[in-house]
PDB file of C-alpha atoms in Angstrom:
ATOM      1  CA  UNK A   1     -18.672  31.184 -32.841  1.00 46.00           C
ATOM      2  CA  UNK A   2     -19.309  31.473 -36.519  1.00 47.00           C
ATOM      3  CA  UNK A   3     -22.583  32.458 -38.071  1.00 49.00           C
ATOM      4  CA  UNK A   4     -23.507  32.459 -41.746  1.00 50.00           C
ATOM      5  CA  UNK A   5     -24.762  35.831 -42.891  1.00 50.00           C
ATOM      6  CA  UNK A   6     -26.178  36.987 -46.190  1.00 53.00           C
ATOM      7  CA  UNK A   7     -23.782  39.516 -47.692  1.00 52.00           C
ATOM      8  CA  UNK A   8     -22.063  40.808 -50.789  1.00 55.00           C
ATOM      9  CA  UNK A   9     -19.672  38.006 -51.447  1.00 55.00           C
ATOM     10  CA  UNK A  10     -19.414  35.941 -54.580  1.00 53.00           C
ATOM     11  CA  UNK A  11     -21.359  33.021 -53.140  1.00 56.00           C
ATOM     12  CA  UNK A  12     -23.888  35.274 -51.444  1.00 55.00           C
ATOM     13  CA  UNK A  13     -22.880  34.126 -47.957  1.00 55.00           C
ATOM     14  CA  UNK A  14     -20.094  35.183 -45.630  1.00 55.00           C
ATOM     15  CA  UNK A  15     -18.982  34.003 -42.207  1.00 54.00           C
ATOM     16  CA  UNK A  16     -19.385  36.476 -39.350  1.00 53.00           C
ATOM     17  CA  UNK A  17     -17.957  36.048 -35.867  1.00 56.00           C
ATOM     18  CA  UNK A  18     -20.116  36.822 -32.838  1.00 53.00           C
ATOM     19  CA  UNK A  19     -19.358  36.233 -29.166  1.00 52.00           C
ATOM     20  CA  UNK A  20     -21.722  33.872 -27.368  1.00 53.00           C
ATOM     21  CA  UNK A  21     -24.936  35.508 -26.154  1.00 54.00           C
ATOM     22  CA  UNK A  22     -24.351  35.218 -22.368  1.00 53.00           C
ATOM     23  CA  UNK A  23     -20.960  36.861 -22.744  1.00 51.00           C
ATOM     24  CA  UNK A  24     -22.543  39.767 -24.611  1.00 47.00           C
ATOM     25  CA  UNK A  25     -25.138  40.251 -21.877  1.00 50.00           C
ATOM     26  CA  UNK A  26     -22.520  40.379 -19.123  1.00 50.00           C
ATOM     27  CA  UNK A  27     -19.887  42.366 -21.003  1.00 51.00           C
ATOM     28  CA  UNK A  28     -20.824  45.582 -19.189  1.00 50.00           C
ATOM     29  CA  UNK A  29     -20.339  43.881 -15.815  1.00 50.00           C
ATOM     30  CA  UNK A  30     -16.906  42.421 -16.584  1.00 53.00           C
ATOM     31  CA  UNK A  31     -14.670  45.167 -15.255  1.00 53.00           C
ATOM     32  CA  UNK A  32     -11.501  45.001 -13.227  1.00 56.00           C
ATOM     33  CA  UNK A  33     -11.980  45.377  -9.474  1.00 54.00           C
ATOM     34  CA  UNK A  34      -9.821  48.519  -9.347  1.00 51.00           C
ATOM     35  CA  UNK A  35     -12.069  50.243 -11.874  1.00 59.00           C
ATOM     36  CA  UNK A  36     -15.168  49.191  -9.944  1.00 58.00           C
ATOM     37  CA  UNK A  37     -13.950  50.835  -6.776  1.00 74.00           C
ATOM     38  CA  UNK A  38     -13.516  53.976  -8.847  1.00 85.00           C
ATOM     39  CA  UNK A  39     -17.073  53.771 -10.154  1.00 89.00           C
ATOM     40  CA  UNK A  40     -18.403  53.067  -6.658  1.00 90.00           C
ATOM     41  CA  UNK A  41     -16.464  56.057  -5.361  1.00 91.00           C
ATOM     42  CA  UNK A  42     -17.821  58.212  -8.185  1.00 93.00           C
ATOM     43  CA  UNK A  43     -21.354  57.050  -7.345  1.00 94.00           C
ATOM     44  CA  UNK A  44     -20.783  57.857  -3.667  1.00 93.00           C
ATOM     45  CA  UNK A  45     -19.563  61.346  -4.509  1.00 93.00           C
ATOM     46  CA  UNK A  46     -22.469  61.884  -6.883  1.00 95.00           C
ATOM     47  CA  UNK A  47     -24.942  60.764  -4.208  1.00 94.00           C
ATOM     48  CA  UNK A  48     -23.398  63.062  -1.602  1.00 94.00           C
ATOM     49  CA  UNK A  49     -23.403  65.931  -4.083  1.00 95.00           C
ATOM     50  CA  UNK A  50     -27.122  65.438  -4.781  1.00 95.00           C
ATOM     51  CA  UNK A  51     -28.261  64.977  -1.151  1.00 95.00           C
ATOM     52  CA  UNK A  52     -29.267  68.650  -0.674  1.00 95.00           C
ATOM     53  CA  UNK A  53     -31.308  68.571  -3.883  1.00 95.00           C
ATOM     54  CA  UNK A  54     -33.135  65.380  -2.880  1.00 95.00           C
ATOM     55  CA  UNK A  55     -33.856  66.751   0.596  1.00 94.00           C
ATOM     56  CA  UNK A  56     -35.319  69.897  -0.957  1.00 94.00           C
ATOM     57  CA  UNK A  57     -37.307  68.074  -3.658  1.00 94.00           C
ATOM     58  CA  UNK A  58     -38.999  65.755  -1.175  1.00 93.00           C
ATOM     59  CA  UNK A  59     -39.197  68.257   1.715  1.00 92.00           C
ATOM     60  CA  UNK A  60     -37.344  65.958   4.095  1.00 91.00           C
ATOM     61  CA  UNK A  61     -36.828  67.336   7.596  1.00 91.00           C
ATOM     62  CA  UNK A  62     -33.248  66.158   8.042  1.00 91.00           C
ATOM     63  CA  UNK A  63     -29.932  67.967   7.944  1.00 93.00           C
ATOM     64  CA  UNK A  64     -27.634  67.470   4.995  1.00 94.00           C
ATOM     65  CA  UNK A  65     -24.968  66.121   7.329  1.00 95.00           C
ATOM     66  CA  UNK A  66     -27.308  63.432   8.715  1.00 94.00           C
ATOM     67  CA  UNK A  67     -28.472  62.419   5.247  1.00 94.00           C
ATOM     68  CA  UNK A  68     -24.896  62.134   3.979  1.00 95.00           C
ATOM     69  CA  UNK A  69     -24.119  59.980   7.004  1.00 94.00           C
ATOM     70  CA  UNK A  70     -27.006  57.666   6.051  1.00 93.00           C
ATOM     71  CA  UNK A  71     -25.672  57.455   2.473  1.00 93.00           C
ATOM     72  CA  UNK A  72     -22.234  56.607   3.859  1.00 93.00           C
ATOM     73  CA  UNK A  73     -23.777  53.866   6.023  1.00 92.00           C
ATOM     74  CA  UNK A  74     -25.539  52.381   2.986  1.00 90.00           C
ATOM     75  CA  UNK A  75     -22.242  52.183   1.119  1.00 91.00           C
ATOM     76  CA  UNK A  76     -20.475  50.686   4.149  1.00 91.00           C
ATOM     77  CA  UNK A  77     -23.073  47.906   4.355  1.00 90.00           C
ATOM     78  CA  UNK A  78     -21.773  46.616   1.010  1.00 89.00           C
ATOM     79  CA  UNK A  79     -18.075  47.351   1.562  1.00 87.00           C
ATOM     80  CA  UNK A  80     -17.305  43.641   2.023  1.00 88.00           C
ATOM     81  CA  UNK A  81     -18.348  42.768  -1.559  1.00 88.00           C
ATOM     82  CA  UNK A  82     -15.324  41.589  -3.530  1.00 86.00           C
ATOM     83  CA  UNK A  83     -16.907  39.910  -6.557  1.00 88.00           C
ATOM     84  CA  UNK A  84     -16.560  42.398  -9.468  1.00 87.00           C
ATOM     85  CA  UNK A  85     -19.850  41.359 -11.079  1.00 90.00           C
ATOM     86  CA  UNK A  86     -21.795  41.784  -7.851  1.00 91.00           C
ATOM     87  CA  UNK A  87     -20.142  45.147  -7.231  1.00 90.00           C
ATOM     88  CA  UNK A  88     -20.966  46.273 -10.781  1.00 91.00           C
ATOM     89  CA  UNK A  89     -24.609  45.302 -10.316  1.00 93.00           C
ATOM     90  CA  UNK A  90     -24.777  47.195  -7.009  1.00 93.00           C
ATOM     91  CA  UNK A  91     -23.246  50.285  -8.627  1.00 93.00           C
ATOM     92  CA  UNK A  92     -25.759  50.040 -11.470  1.00 94.00           C
ATOM     93  CA  UNK A  93     -28.661  49.728  -9.003  1.00 95.00           C
ATOM     94  CA  UNK A  94     -27.324  52.696  -7.023  1.00 94.00           C
ATOM     95  CA  UNK A  95     -27.152  54.846 -10.144  1.00 95.00           C
ATOM     96  CA  UNK A  96     -30.717  53.862 -11.024  1.00 95.00           C
ATOM     97  CA  UNK A  97     -31.939  54.702  -7.492  1.00 94.00           C
ATOM     98  CA  UNK A  98     -30.266  58.110  -7.619  1.00 95.00           C
ATOM     99  CA  UNK A  99     -31.642  58.863 -11.059  1.00 95.00           C
ATOM    100  CA  UNK A 100     -35.168  57.868  -9.995  1.00 94.00           C
ATOM    101  CA  UNK A 101     -34.920  60.116  -6.952  1.00 94.00           C
ATOM    102  CA  UNK A 102     -33.615  63.051  -8.984  1.00 94.00           C
ATOM    103  CA  UNK A 103     -36.383  62.642 -11.575  1.00 94.00           C
ATOM    104  CA  UNK A 104     -38.952  62.426  -8.738  1.00 92.00           C
ATOM    105  CA  UNK A 105     -40.127  58.954  -9.728  1.00 92.00           C
ATOM    106  CA  UNK A 106     -39.948  58.013  -6.058  1.00 92.00           C
ATOM    107  CA  UNK A 107     -42.356  59.109  -3.366  1.00 92.00           C
ATOM    108  CA  UNK A 108     -41.430  60.853  -0.140  1.00 91.00           C
ATOM    109  CA  UNK A 109     -42.262  57.665   1.765  1.00 90.00           C
ATOM    110  CA  UNK A 110     -39.729  55.703  -0.293  1.00 91.00           C
ATOM    111  CA  UNK A 111     -37.037  58.318   0.320  1.00 92.00           C
ATOM    112  CA  UNK A 112     -37.842  58.382   4.039  1.00 90.00           C
ATOM    113  CA  UNK A 113     -37.604  54.588   4.203  1.00 88.00           C
ATOM    114  CA  UNK A 114     -34.105  54.772   2.714  1.00 88.00           C
ATOM    115  CA  UNK A 115     -33.028  57.496   5.118  1.00 88.00           C
ATOM    116  CA  UNK A 116     -34.833  56.262   8.246  1.00 84.00           C
ATOM    117  CA  UNK A 117     -35.703  52.560   8.051  1.00 74.00           C
ATOM    118  CA  UNK A 118     -38.176  51.543  10.736  1.00 71.00           C
ATOM    119  CA  UNK A 119     -38.480  48.350  12.696  1.00 66.00           C
ATOM    120  CA  UNK A 120     -41.768  46.596  13.274  1.00 58.00           C
ATOM    121  CA  UNK A 121     -43.905  48.090  16.044  1.00 61.00           C
ATOM    122  CA  UNK A 122     -44.756  46.144  19.198  1.00 64.00           C
ATOM    123  CA  UNK A 123     -48.272  45.522  17.905  1.00 63.00           C
ATOM    124  CA  UNK A 124     -46.892  44.090  14.644  1.00 63.00           C
ATOM    125  CA  UNK A 125     -44.391  41.943  16.539  1.00 59.00           C
ATOM    126  CA  UNK A 126     -47.041  40.556  18.884  1.00 67.00           C
ATOM    127  CA  UNK A 127     -49.183  39.346  15.977  1.00 70.00           C
ATOM    128  CA  UNK A 128     -46.322  37.241  14.532  1.00 69.00           C
ATOM    129  CA  UNK A 129     -45.531  33.679  15.499  1.00 74.00           C
ATOM    130  CA  UNK A 130     -41.962  32.718  16.513  1.00 75.00           C
ATOM    131  CA  UNK A 131     -40.804  31.708  13.010  1.00 79.00           C
ATOM    132  CA  UNK A 132     -42.092  34.889  11.398  1.00 76.00           C
ATOM    133  CA  UNK A 133     -40.556  37.068  14.104  1.00 71.00           C
ATOM    134  CA  UNK A 134     -37.190  35.372  13.621  1.00 75.00           C
ATOM    135  CA  UNK A 135     -37.458  35.867   9.858  1.00 77.00           C
ATOM    136  CA  UNK A 136     -38.188  39.593  10.188  1.00 69.00           C
ATOM    137  CA  UNK A 137     -35.388  40.018  12.716  1.00 69.00           C
ATOM    138  CA  UNK A 138     -33.016  38.632  10.090  1.00 68.00           C
ATOM    139  CA  UNK A 139     -31.478  35.923  12.257  1.00 55.00           C
TER     140      UNK A 139
END
């Protein structure tokens, strides 16, 4: 792509080359798959390293071993992802989640939901019709 730009040339204009806009926006997510597994592994290690700090900051009554197991389970849920762009987005979201937790932008309830997700209670299930119950079950 060529774009005319005002510059210090004899005619007053010069031709500059810019990549197309969508390519620029996705440049950060275009990484080889091998490098992505490295960044995902680095994120996993960073999360595990910061688990004791997060548990202390939010006064969570859970052992470090249990919390690290939950983090491992979260990573295993997305282990089947092979698309490099999707994996890069997940790594980016994981880094943002960790940073928000470390900066205490999250509440204790949000941290507890990540560590101990809860199902709907019997009372909540009884108030749903069949279609809604199936939707919340995820089937």
